[in-house]
Amino acid sequence: MKSTIFFLFTFCLTINCFAQTQKPNVIIINADDLGYGDLSCYGATKIQTPNIDQLAAQGLQFTNAHSSAATCTPSRYSLITGKYAWRKKGTGILPGDAALIIPTNEITLPKVFQQAGYATAVVGKWHLGLGDAIQKNWNGEINPGPNEVGFDYSFIFPATADRVPTVFLENHHVIALDKNDTIKVDYAKKIGDEPTGKEHPELLKMQASPGQGHDGTIVNGIGRIGYMSGGKTARWTDEELAPTFLSKAKQFIEENKNHPFFLYYALNEPHVPRMPATMFKGKSILGYRGDAILELDWAVGELMKQLDYLGLSKNTIVIFTSDNGPVLDDGYQDSAVTKLNGHKPAGPFRGGKYSIFEGGTRMPFIISWQGKIQPAQSDALVCQVDMLLSFASLLNENISSVYNGDGENMMQAFFGKDKNGRDYLIEQAGTLAIIKDNWKYIQPSNGTPYQKLTDTETGNNTQPQLYNLSDDLGEKNNLAEKYPEKVKALQALLNAEKDKIIN
Ligand code: NG6
Ligand code: CA
């Protein structure tokens, strides 16, 4: 009898152990403002990104994968909630003091993993708001935040590197805070008595671009959007961002090496202000923007090494992508424009960040799972909004009673088995566009067609636009007048999507 119980016990342990090793770890690496053409595996010749290229060589590399939107907050909102951001007010680019915009009572991508027994973490840029109000005490517990929407562990900065407060938060608290030097944040008016970038540009180590703000509180010699006072010991230096996030990501992996984990690793590079670690300064021929891309590539390589070192490479799915298209001058004179050297950040696409043209949302997208996903290229139409439902399906989590969103189950496409992907997809910038069967319709809009400050062709046009992406990737040839029926059909499909009740 005793030996039977012992046998059963060891048998269960083995099965349990087996079940655990079978569940793959998942890492989503999300770069910030990295364009389709910024990586050598996507055709860049003026910069080499060997580590991301390696990931592409061992995985499935997509040519028609998208973020849902051409800026950060709506793009990330979509990834985490599995819903298009344009359905919900208040999901545009958030200031650094915004309240959390993800409802805490709804299903999210990390919650899917939690339900499946995973340890979950976000490390890096958040930009989805914190707390339940704008006016909040940065010196106490800040709640709700990433931990309330599905992340067991979070190590983040609140918004963007160019917005105050320039601090790290670990779970609910700002780290390295001196209780006698409390932080205050204001986006409407100057607070405290420190000189601002506007008052004292001579104090800046990198000048702000004229007319683009970034002249509030000076932190680490760089003018920011917004004002903060206090928190001197807690303020980061830009040069430490990538190494710090990398070290926290590696630590989380190490701590969970015997347990399935989901890591959302949201890198800051190459978003402004571009101020890479000293060892990357001047390393590329493209100025600090190129150097920041090399730093990003290095961080990806170091993360892969960590997986190898811990013996996790084979059982970890790694996805590499970006939140929106590229921009050169996004507020600082950092030589991204003058040292472009013929580099094409958006690759063959028109527009970039802020643009409804493909440059805005057509993203690098690589998925690697050694031994499970065959190395290849895929032209399937997929979107980051699909992550939630796709991973729910992979993990056999039935979420049909709690998820009513815009995502589709794209696991077959992520495995390279389905070559087509989605039937259609909606893209968001100032206006909306819809892609179906490689035709793209852009809804008319009164917005400016050209954003001078960032030198962006936004794609806005008061007339309908129709492009055939099969032979016009650069969206040069508007066929709307030639194919009015096609315009009508796509417009109707877009309108039907807009009318859908998603809650
Ligand atoms: C813009 C900022 C830009 C950048 C962007 C957010 C100005 C003039 N420009 O409003 O510098 O911070 O917001 O980028 O303020 S994102 O990638 O997070 O969406
Ligand atoms: Ca971004």
Short mmCIF file of C-alpha atoms and ligand atoms in Angstrom, two decimals:
data_model
loop_
_atom_site.label_atom_id
_atom_site.label_comp_id
_atom_site.label_asym_id
_atom_site.label_seq_id
_atom_site.Cartn_x
_atom_site.Cartn_y
_atom_site.Cartn_z
CA MET A 1 0.00 0.00 0.00
CA LYS A 2 2.74 2.37 1.06
CA SER A 3 4.67 1.77 -2.14
CA THR A 4 1.53 2.36 -4.25
CA ILE A 5 1.00 5.72 -2.58
CA PHE A 6 4.67 6.55 -3.05
CA PHE A 7 4.41 5.53 -6.70
CA LEU A 8 1.30 7.67 -7.21
CA PHE A 9 2.98 10.57 -5.47
CA THR A 10 6.10 10.47 -7.64
CA PHE A 11 3.97 9.86 -10.71
CA CYS A 12 1.90 12.99 -10.01
CA LEU A 13 5.02 14.99 -9.32
CA THR A 14 6.50 13.89 -12.63
CA ILE A 15 3.30 14.68 -14.52
CA ASN A 16 3.05 18.04 -12.83
CA CYS A 17 6.66 18.77 -13.63
CA PHE A 18 6.12 17.63 -17.20
CA ALA A 19 3.06 19.82 -17.55
CA GLN A 20 5.05 22.76 -16.29
CA THR A 21 7.94 22.34 -18.70
CA GLN A 22 5.45 21.97 -21.51
CA LYS A 23 3.98 25.39 -20.95
CA PRO A 24 6.19 27.75 -22.92
CA ASN A 25 7.42 30.96 -21.38
CA VAL A 26 6.40 33.98 -23.41
CA ILE A 27 8.32 37.23 -23.84
CA ILE A 28 6.93 40.13 -25.83
CA ILE A 29 9.59 42.70 -26.59
CA ASN A 30 8.04 45.99 -27.63
CA ALA A 31 10.38 48.67 -28.97
CA ASP A 32 9.34 52.32 -28.96
CA ASP A 33 9.07 54.19 -32.30
CA LEU A 34 11.17 51.62 -34.13
CA GLY A 35 10.29 51.55 -37.82
CA TYR A 36 9.90 48.68 -40.24
CA GLY A 37 13.13 49.68 -41.99
CA ASP A 38 15.25 50.19 -38.87
CA LEU A 39 16.56 46.61 -38.63
CA SER A 40 19.00 44.91 -40.96
CA CYS A 41 16.76 41.85 -41.13
CA TYR A 42 14.11 44.17 -42.58
CA GLY A 43 16.47 45.62 -45.17
CA ALA A 44 18.40 48.36 -43.33
CA THR A 45 21.91 48.75 -44.73
CA LYS A 46 23.18 51.75 -42.76
CA ILE A 47 22.83 49.97 -39.45
CA GLN A 48 23.37 46.38 -38.38
CA THR A 49 21.21 44.69 -35.76
CA PRO A 50 22.76 41.20 -35.45
CA ASN A 51 20.87 40.07 -32.36
CA ILE A 52 17.41 40.85 -33.68
CA ASP A 53 18.51 39.43 -37.05
CA GLN A 54 19.40 36.21 -35.23
CA LEU A 55 15.92 36.08 -33.74
CA ALA A 56 14.48 36.58 -37.23
CA ALA A 57 16.74 33.88 -38.67
CA GLN A 58 15.52 31.33 -36.13
CA GLY A 59 11.87 32.45 -36.20
CA LEU A 60 8.99 33.55 -38.34
CA GLN A 61 9.44 37.05 -39.71
CA PHE A 62 6.28 38.91 -40.69
CA THR A 63 6.05 41.45 -43.49
CA ASN A 64 2.42 42.47 -42.89
CA ALA A 65 2.12 42.73 -39.11
CA HIS A 66 0.71 45.81 -37.45
CA SER A 67 0.32 47.77 -34.31
CA SER A 68 -3.25 49.05 -33.98
CA ALA A 69 -2.25 52.70 -33.89
CA ALA A 70 0.52 55.05 -34.99
CA THR A 71 1.26 56.37 -31.49
CA CYS A 72 2.17 54.78 -28.23
CA THR A 73 -0.76 54.86 -25.83
CA PRO A 74 -3.47 53.61 -28.20
CA SER A 75 -1.10 51.00 -29.61
CA ARG A 76 -0.20 49.64 -26.18
CA TYR A 77 -3.78 49.86 -24.98
CA SER A 78 -4.76 47.58 -27.84
CA LEU A 79 -1.99 45.08 -27.17
CA ILE A 80 -2.93 44.74 -23.51
CA THR A 81 -6.74 44.82 -23.81
CA GLY A 82 -7.29 43.17 -27.19
CA LYS A 83 -9.50 46.09 -28.18
CA TYR A 84 -9.07 48.89 -30.67
CA ALA A 85 -8.29 52.11 -28.82
CA TRP A 86 -10.34 54.33 -31.14
CA ARG A 87 -13.48 52.83 -29.61
CA LYS A 88 -12.69 54.48 -26.31
CA LYS A 89 -12.23 58.15 -25.43
CA GLY A 90 -9.14 59.17 -23.48
CA THR A 91 -6.78 56.66 -25.10
CA GLY A 92 -4.63 59.18 -26.98
CA ILE A 93 -1.01 59.98 -26.01
CA LEU A 94 -1.14 60.39 -22.23
CA PRO A 95 0.63 62.98 -20.11
CA GLY A 96 2.90 61.63 -17.38
CA ASP A 97 0.39 62.25 -14.61
CA ALA A 98 -2.61 60.55 -16.29
CA ALA A 99 -4.78 58.07 -14.43
CA LEU A 100 -4.83 54.39 -15.42
CA ILE A 101 -6.93 53.94 -18.59
CA ILE A 102 -7.25 50.14 -18.52
CA PRO A 103 -10.30 49.02 -16.53
CA THR A 104 -9.19 46.76 -13.68
CA ASN A 105 -12.26 44.52 -13.94
CA GLU A 106 -11.67 43.46 -17.54
CA ILE A 107 -9.71 40.64 -19.06
CA THR A 108 -6.25 41.61 -20.32
CA LEU A 109 -3.34 39.85 -22.01
CA PRO A 110 -1.39 39.38 -18.76
CA LYS A 111 -4.54 38.16 -16.98
CA VAL A 112 -4.87 35.41 -19.59
CA PHE A 113 -1.40 34.25 -18.57
CA GLN A 114 -2.21 34.58 -14.87
CA GLN A 115 -5.28 32.40 -15.35
CA ALA A 116 -3.08 29.82 -17.01
CA GLY A 117 -0.81 29.77 -13.95
CA TYR A 118 1.98 31.98 -15.27
CA ALA A 119 4.05 34.49 -13.34
CA THR A 120 3.67 37.79 -15.19
CA ALA A 121 5.71 40.97 -15.35
CA VAL A 122 6.03 44.24 -17.18
CA VAL A 123 9.44 45.85 -17.36
CA GLY A 124 9.98 49.13 -19.17
CA LYS A 125 7.83 51.90 -20.53
CA TRP A 126 4.21 51.87 -19.35
CA HIS A 127 2.35 54.93 -20.75
CA LEU A 128 -1.12 53.66 -19.84
CA GLY A 129 -1.65 55.85 -16.79
CA LEU A 130 -1.32 55.28 -13.04
CA GLY A 131 -3.66 55.69 -10.10
CA ASP A 132 -7.28 56.73 -10.30
CA ALA A 133 -6.72 60.47 -10.66
CA ILE A 134 -4.38 63.00 -12.22
CA GLN A 135 -3.77 64.59 -8.84
CA LYS A 136 -1.91 61.89 -6.99
CA ASN A 137 0.64 61.50 -4.34
CA TRP A 138 3.78 60.20 -6.02
CA ASN A 139 5.39 59.66 -2.62
CA GLY A 140 3.07 56.96 -1.32
CA GLU A 141 1.41 53.89 -2.75
CA ILE A 142 0.31 54.44 -6.36
CA ASN A 143 -2.62 52.26 -7.14
CA PRO A 144 -4.17 51.02 -9.46
CA GLY A 145 -1.49 50.40 -12.08
CA PRO A 146 0.10 47.51 -13.96
CA ASN A 147 -0.24 45.19 -10.95
CA GLU A 148 -4.01 45.67 -10.98
CA VAL A 149 -4.42 44.78 -14.66
CA GLY A 150 -2.61 41.47 -14.60
CA PHE A 151 1.09 41.94 -13.90
CA ASP A 152 2.36 40.22 -10.75
CA TYR A 153 5.50 42.29 -10.95
CA SER A 154 6.14 45.68 -12.54
CA PHE A 155 9.24 47.77 -12.98
CA ILE A 156 8.38 50.76 -15.15
CA PHE A 157 8.62 54.42 -15.82
CA PRO A 158 5.20 56.04 -15.97
CA ALA A 159 4.87 57.50 -19.47
CA THR A 160 7.64 58.42 -21.89
CA ALA A 161 11.25 59.38 -21.27
CA ASP A 162 10.48 62.93 -22.34
CA ARG A 163 7.72 63.39 -19.74
CA VAL A 164 7.96 63.98 -16.01
CA PRO A 165 8.11 62.37 -13.54
CA THR A 166 11.39 60.82 -14.67
CA VAL A 167 11.37 58.07 -12.07
CA PHE A 168 11.15 54.30 -11.87
CA LEU A 169 8.29 52.58 -10.11
CA GLU A 170 8.62 49.09 -8.73
CA ASN A 171 5.14 47.74 -8.17
CA HIS A 172 3.29 50.52 -6.37
CA HIS A 173 6.17 52.76 -5.37
CA VAL A 174 8.67 55.19 -6.81
CA ILE A 175 12.10 53.77 -6.03
CA ALA A 176 15.05 55.53 -4.39
CA LEU A 177 12.84 58.25 -3.00
CA ASP A 178 14.04 60.48 -0.20
CA LYS A 179 11.07 61.03 2.12
CA ASN A 180 12.39 64.52 2.89
CA ASP A 181 12.37 65.56 -0.75
CA THR A 182 8.88 64.72 -1.93
CA ILE A 183 7.92 64.67 -5.60
CA LYS A 184 5.32 66.98 -7.03
CA VAL A 185 4.20 66.88 -10.65
CA ASP A 186 2.28 69.42 -12.66
CA TYR A 187 1.52 69.59 -16.37
CA ALA A 188 -0.21 72.98 -16.35
CA LYS A 189 2.26 75.22 -14.58
CA LYS A 190 5.80 75.35 -13.29
CA ILE A 191 6.31 74.13 -9.77
CA GLY A 192 9.37 74.45 -7.57
CA ASP A 193 12.27 76.80 -8.19
CA GLU A 194 14.48 74.80 -10.52
CA PRO A 195 15.28 76.45 -13.86
CA THR A 196 13.30 75.13 -16.81
CA GLY A 197 14.54 74.42 -20.30
CA LYS A 198 12.60 77.41 -21.53
CA GLU A 199 14.19 79.81 -19.05
CA HIS A 200 17.71 78.43 -19.29
CA PRO A 201 18.42 76.64 -22.57
CA GLU A 202 22.13 77.14 -21.93
CA LEU A 203 21.87 74.49 -19.20
CA LEU A 204 20.79 71.80 -21.64
CA LYS A 205 23.09 69.09 -22.94
CA MET A 206 20.66 68.49 -25.82
CA GLN A 207 18.59 71.31 -27.24
CA ALA A 208 14.86 70.97 -27.70
CA SER A 209 13.53 71.46 -31.23
CA PRO A 210 11.88 74.85 -31.71
CA GLY A 211 8.12 74.80 -31.29
CA GLN A 212 7.95 71.28 -29.86
CA GLY A 213 7.80 72.00 -26.14
CA HIS A 214 10.18 69.78 -24.18
CA ASP A 215 11.18 72.87 -22.26
CA GLY A 216 9.79 72.11 -18.82
CA THR A 217 11.82 70.73 -15.92
CA ILE A 218 15.42 69.90 -16.75
CA VAL A 219 16.43 66.40 -15.74
CA ASN A 220 19.88 65.04 -16.58
CA GLY A 221 20.51 68.11 -18.74
CA ILE A 222 17.42 67.47 -20.87
CA GLY A 223 14.24 69.55 -20.93
CA ARG A 224 11.08 67.50 -20.42
CA ILE A 225 7.38 67.86 -21.09
CA GLY A 226 5.76 68.95 -17.80
CA TYR A 227 7.11 70.08 -14.47
CA MET A 228 8.28 68.28 -11.39
CA SER A 229 9.90 69.29 -8.16
CA GLY A 230 11.65 67.22 -5.54
CA GLY A 231 12.51 63.55 -5.86
CA LYS A 232 16.15 64.39 -6.67
CA THR A 233 17.51 60.99 -5.63
CA ALA A 234 14.77 59.16 -7.50
CA ARG A 235 15.34 60.78 -10.89
CA TRP A 236 16.96 58.50 -13.41
CA THR A 237 19.61 59.39 -15.92
CA ASP A 238 18.67 58.51 -19.48
CA GLU A 239 21.92 56.60 -20.01
CA GLU A 240 20.89 54.01 -17.42
CA LEU A 241 17.43 53.24 -18.82
CA ALA A 242 18.27 50.35 -21.13
CA PRO A 243 20.74 48.63 -18.76
CA THR A 244 18.34 49.01 -15.83
CA PHE A 245 15.34 47.56 -17.63
CA LEU A 246 17.52 44.77 -19.00
CA SER A 247 18.76 43.86 -15.56
CA LYS A 248 15.23 43.79 -14.13
CA ALA A 249 14.00 41.67 -17.05
CA LYS A 250 16.86 39.20 -16.57
CA GLN A 251 16.21 39.06 -12.85
CA PHE A 252 12.53 38.26 -13.39
CA ILE A 253 13.47 35.46 -15.81
CA GLU A 254 16.02 34.07 -13.37
CA GLU A 255 13.53 34.11 -10.50
CA ASN A 256 10.97 32.26 -12.59
CA LYS A 257 13.24 29.85 -14.39
CA ASN A 258 11.36 26.88 -12.91
CA HIS A 259 7.92 28.30 -13.46
CA PRO A 260 6.12 29.40 -16.65
CA PHE A 261 6.35 33.14 -17.06
CA PHE A 262 5.09 35.94 -19.26
CA LEU A 263 7.30 38.99 -19.61
CA TYR A 264 6.22 42.16 -21.36
CA TYR A 265 9.54 43.88 -21.98
CA ALA A 266 8.78 47.40 -23.17
CA LEU A 267 12.01 49.04 -24.20
CA ASN A 268 12.38 52.80 -24.44
CA GLU A 269 14.59 52.83 -27.54
CA PRO A 270 14.70 54.63 -29.95
CA HIS A 271 12.13 57.08 -28.51
CA VAL A 272 13.23 60.63 -27.65
CA PRO A 273 15.18 61.86 -25.85
CA ARG A 274 17.78 59.60 -27.37
CA MET A 275 20.58 59.46 -24.85
CA PRO A 276 22.07 55.96 -25.00
CA ALA A 277 24.47 54.44 -22.49
CA THR A 278 28.00 55.79 -22.90
CA MET A 279 29.25 52.62 -24.58
CA PHE A 280 26.79 53.17 -27.44
CA LYS A 281 27.36 56.87 -28.02
CA GLY A 282 28.81 57.41 -31.47
CA LYS A 283 28.71 53.70 -32.31
CA SER A 284 26.46 54.04 -35.36
CA ILE A 285 26.76 56.41 -38.30
CA LEU A 286 23.20 57.62 -37.70
CA GLY A 287 23.67 59.77 -34.60
CA TYR A 288 22.03 59.00 -31.26
CA ARG A 289 18.95 57.53 -32.93
CA GLY A 290 21.11 54.87 -34.57
CA ASP A 291 23.09 54.42 -31.35
CA ALA A 292 19.83 53.84 -29.47
CA ILE A 293 18.87 51.16 -32.01
CA LEU A 294 22.24 49.46 -31.42
CA GLU A 295 21.57 49.63 -27.70
CA LEU A 296 18.15 48.07 -28.21
CA ASP A 297 19.69 45.30 -30.30
CA TRP A 298 22.28 44.71 -27.57
CA ALA A 299 19.57 44.44 -24.92
CA VAL A 300 17.71 41.86 -27.01
CA GLY A 301 20.95 39.89 -27.42
CA GLU A 302 21.64 39.97 -23.67
CA LEU A 303 18.13 38.74 -22.95
CA MET A 304 18.61 35.85 -25.38
CA LYS A 305 21.90 34.99 -23.66
CA GLN A 306 20.08 34.87 -20.35
CA LEU A 307 17.57 32.40 -21.77
CA ASP A 308 20.43 30.26 -23.12
CA TYR A 309 22.33 30.42 -19.86
CA LEU A 310 19.29 29.27 -17.89
CA GLY A 311 18.46 26.55 -20.42
CA LEU A 312 15.17 28.21 -21.33
CA SER A 313 15.76 28.97 -25.01
CA LYS A 314 13.87 25.99 -26.36
CA ASN A 315 10.84 26.50 -24.19
CA THR A 316 10.41 30.23 -24.60
CA ILE A 317 8.38 32.01 -27.25
CA VAL A 318 9.96 35.36 -28.03
CA ILE A 319 8.08 38.02 -29.95
CA PHE A 320 9.83 41.15 -31.09
CA THR A 321 7.85 44.14 -32.36
CA SER A 322 7.41 47.91 -32.02
CA ASP A 323 4.56 50.15 -30.91
CA ASN A 324 4.42 52.58 -33.82
CA GLY A 325 6.37 53.83 -36.79
CA PRO A 326 9.55 55.89 -36.80
CA VAL A 327 10.10 59.64 -36.45
CA LEU A 328 13.34 61.57 -36.71
CA ASP A 329 12.74 64.95 -35.06
CA ASP A 330 10.29 64.26 -32.23
CA GLY A 331 11.29 67.17 -30.06
CA TYR A 332 15.08 67.28 -29.72
CA GLN A 333 17.97 68.31 -31.93
CA ASP A 334 19.84 65.06 -31.65
CA SER A 335 21.15 64.81 -35.24
CA ALA A 336 18.72 62.07 -36.29
CA VAL A 337 17.87 64.29 -39.27
CA THR A 338 21.33 65.55 -40.16
CA LYS A 339 22.95 62.12 -39.84
CA LEU A 340 20.28 60.16 -41.64
CA ASN A 341 22.83 59.13 -44.24
CA GLY A 342 20.24 57.73 -46.61
CA HIS A 343 18.78 55.37 -43.99
CA LYS A 344 15.06 54.62 -44.48
CA PRO A 345 13.47 54.14 -41.03
CA ALA A 346 10.07 53.14 -42.46
CA GLY A 347 11.58 50.90 -45.15
CA PRO A 348 9.47 50.88 -48.30
CA PHE A 349 6.50 52.53 -46.60
CA ARG A 350 5.17 56.06 -46.67
CA GLY A 351 4.73 58.10 -43.49
CA GLY A 352 5.83 57.08 -40.01
CA LYS A 353 4.80 57.76 -36.45
CA TYR A 354 1.51 59.78 -36.40
CA SER A 355 0.68 58.62 -39.94
CA ILE A 356 -2.20 56.58 -41.31
CA PHE A 357 0.06 55.50 -44.16
CA GLU A 358 1.70 52.12 -43.64
CA GLY A 359 4.82 53.68 -42.09
CA GLY A 360 2.68 54.42 -39.03
CA THR A 361 1.59 50.91 -38.11
CA ARG A 362 3.39 48.36 -40.30
CA MET A 363 5.77 46.93 -37.75
CA PRO A 364 8.74 44.66 -37.52
CA PHE A 365 7.28 41.49 -36.05
CA ILE A 366 9.23 38.34 -35.33
CA ILE A 367 8.09 35.29 -33.42
CA SER A 368 10.56 32.65 -32.40
CA TRP A 369 9.97 29.29 -30.72
CA GLN A 370 12.86 26.99 -31.40
CA GLY A 371 11.86 23.57 -32.64
CA LYS A 372 8.19 24.53 -32.80
CA ILE A 373 8.00 27.40 -35.28
CA GLN A 374 9.90 26.85 -38.52
CA PRO A 375 12.15 29.72 -39.62
CA ALA A 376 10.49 31.47 -42.55
CA GLN A 377 8.88 34.71 -43.69
CA SER A 378 5.16 35.27 -43.55
CA ASP A 379 2.99 37.78 -45.40
CA ALA A 380 -0.05 37.00 -43.24
CA LEU A 381 -2.01 40.04 -42.05
CA VAL A 382 -1.78 40.07 -38.24
CA CYS A 383 -2.04 42.69 -35.52
CA GLN A 384 -0.90 43.15 -31.94
CA VAL A 385 -4.56 43.36 -30.93
CA ASP A 386 -4.68 39.61 -31.69
CA MET A 387 -2.21 38.62 -28.95
CA LEU A 388 -4.79 38.26 -26.21
CA LEU A 389 -7.09 35.82 -27.99
CA SER A 390 -4.24 33.98 -29.70
CA PHE A 391 -2.46 33.22 -26.44
CA ALA A 392 -5.73 32.34 -24.73
CA SER A 393 -6.19 29.74 -27.44
CA LEU A 394 -2.62 28.43 -27.20
CA LEU A 395 -3.04 28.00 -23.44
CA ASN A 396 -6.54 26.54 -23.72
CA GLU A 397 -8.02 29.34 -21.65
CA ASN A 398 -11.65 29.74 -22.53
CA ILE A 399 -12.34 33.45 -22.22
CA SER A 400 -15.43 33.69 -24.41
CA SER A 401 -17.63 34.77 -21.51
CA VAL A 402 -15.34 37.63 -20.48
CA TYR A 403 -13.76 38.80 -23.73
CA ASN A 404 -15.68 40.80 -26.28
CA GLY A 405 -12.95 42.55 -28.23
CA ASP A 406 -11.39 43.13 -31.62
CA GLY A 407 -8.71 40.47 -31.57
CA GLU A 408 -8.74 37.29 -33.58
CA ASN A 409 -7.08 33.99 -32.87
CA MET A 410 -3.99 34.17 -35.05
CA MET A 411 -2.07 31.26 -33.55
CA GLN A 412 -2.10 29.36 -36.85
CA ALA A 413 -0.57 32.39 -38.53
CA PHE A 414 1.98 32.77 -35.71
CA PHE A 415 2.97 29.15 -36.30
CA GLY A 416 3.34 29.79 -40.02
CA LYS A 417 0.51 27.43 -40.86
CA ASP A 418 -2.03 30.02 -41.96
CA LYS A 419 -0.50 32.16 -44.70
CA ASN A 420 -3.29 34.74 -44.88
CA GLY A 421 -4.08 35.80 -41.33
CA ARG A 422 -6.93 38.24 -40.82
CA ASP A 423 -9.69 38.88 -43.27
CA TYR A 424 -9.35 42.60 -42.62
CA LEU A 425 -7.79 45.05 -40.17
CA ILE A 426 -8.42 48.60 -39.01
CA GLU A 427 -5.54 51.03 -38.52
CA GLN A 428 -5.61 54.21 -36.46
CA ALA A 429 -3.71 57.50 -36.65
CA GLY A 430 -5.53 60.86 -36.92
CA THR A 431 -8.14 59.03 -38.99
CA LEU A 432 -8.96 55.36 -39.60
CA ALA A 433 -8.09 53.04 -42.45
CA ILE A 434 -9.10 49.52 -43.33
CA ILE A 435 -7.07 46.85 -45.13
CA LYS A 436 -8.66 43.88 -46.85
CA ASP A 437 -7.20 41.64 -49.55
CA ASN A 438 -4.27 44.04 -49.81
CA TRP A 439 -6.56 46.96 -50.63
CA LYS A 440 -6.40 49.86 -48.26
CA TYR A 441 -9.07 52.48 -47.81
CA ILE A 442 -8.33 55.63 -45.79
CA GLN A 443 -11.34 57.45 -44.44
CA PRO A 444 -11.47 61.17 -45.39
CA SER A 445 -10.38 63.58 -42.69
CA ASN A 446 -9.94 67.29 -42.14
CA GLY A 447 -6.68 66.88 -40.26
CA THR A 448 -3.49 68.37 -41.61
CA PRO A 449 -1.94 66.29 -44.40
CA TYR A 450 1.56 67.32 -43.36
CA GLN A 451 2.87 67.76 -39.81
CA LYS A 452 5.70 70.19 -40.29
CA LEU A 453 7.38 69.88 -36.89
CA THR A 454 8.01 66.17 -37.22
CA ASP A 455 8.16 66.21 -41.03
CA THR A 456 5.39 63.62 -41.23
CA GLU A 457 3.01 62.88 -44.06
CA THR A 458 0.04 62.07 -41.89
CA GLY A 459 -2.06 60.59 -44.70
CA ASN A 460 -4.98 62.86 -43.87
CA ASN A 461 -6.97 63.88 -46.92
CA THR A 462 -10.43 65.38 -47.29
CA GLN A 463 -11.04 62.92 -50.14
CA PRO A 464 -11.30 59.14 -49.87
CA GLN A 465 -8.07 57.28 -50.57
CA LEU A 466 -7.71 53.79 -51.94
CA TYR A 467 -4.41 52.04 -52.45
CA ASN A 468 -3.52 48.65 -53.79
CA LEU A 469 -0.79 47.47 -51.45
CA SER A 470 0.06 44.47 -53.65
CA ASP A 471 1.94 46.68 -56.07
CA ASP A 472 1.95 50.07 -54.34
CA LEU A 473 3.52 49.61 -50.90
CA GLY A 474 4.41 53.30 -50.90
CA GLU A 475 0.74 54.38 -51.23
CA LYS A 476 1.46 56.77 -54.08
CA ASN A 477 -1.34 55.96 -56.43
CA ASN A 478 -4.80 56.86 -55.12
CA LEU A 479 -7.27 54.61 -56.97
CA ALA A 480 -10.43 55.83 -55.24
CA GLU A 481 -11.87 57.47 -58.32
CA LYS A 482 -11.07 54.50 -60.49
CA TYR A 483 -12.72 51.95 -58.20
CA PRO A 484 -15.71 53.64 -56.52
CA GLU A 485 -17.35 50.26 -55.78
CA LYS A 486 -14.30 49.11 -53.86
CA VAL A 487 -14.31 52.38 -51.90
CA LYS A 488 -17.97 51.89 -51.08
CA ALA A 489 -17.52 48.32 -49.94
CA LEU A 490 -14.54 49.09 -47.70
CA GLN A 491 -16.22 52.17 -46.29
CA ALA A 492 -19.29 50.07 -45.45
CA LEU A 493 -17.14 47.45 -43.73
CA LEU A 494 -15.33 50.14 -41.75
CA ASN A 495 -18.64 51.75 -40.77
CA ALA A 496 -20.03 48.39 -39.66
CA GLU A 497 -16.97 47.94 -37.43
CA LYS A 498 -17.44 51.42 -36.01
CA ASP A 499 -21.05 50.59 -35.18
CA LYS A 500 -20.17 47.37 -33.37
CA ILE A 501 -20.82 47.39 -29.67
CA ILE A 502 -17.65 46.32 -27.93
CA ASN A 503 -17.61 46.71 -24.18
C1 NG6 B 1 4.15 64.00 -28.70
C2 NG6 B 1 5.44 64.68 -28.33
C3 NG6 B 1 6.57 63.74 -28.73
C4 NG6 B 1 6.38 62.37 -28.09
C5 NG6 B 1 5.00 61.83 -28.40
C6 NG6 B 1 4.69 60.55 -27.69
C7 NG6 B 1 5.27 67.11 -28.51
C8 NG6 B 1 5.37 68.31 -29.44
N1 NG6 B 1 5.58 65.95 -29.06
O1 NG6 B 1 3.07 64.80 -28.33
O2 NG6 B 1 7.79 64.29 -28.34
O3 NG6 B 1 6.53 62.46 -26.69
O4 NG6 B 1 4.02 62.77 -28.04
O5 NG6 B 1 5.29 59.49 -28.28
O6 NG6 B 1 4.93 67.25 -27.36
S1 NG6 B 1 4.70 58.07 -28.06
O7 NG6 B 1 5.56 57.18 -28.80
O8 NG6 B 1 4.74 57.83 -26.65
O9 NG6 B 1 3.34 58.08 -28.60
CA CA B 2 5.93 54.97 -29.40
#
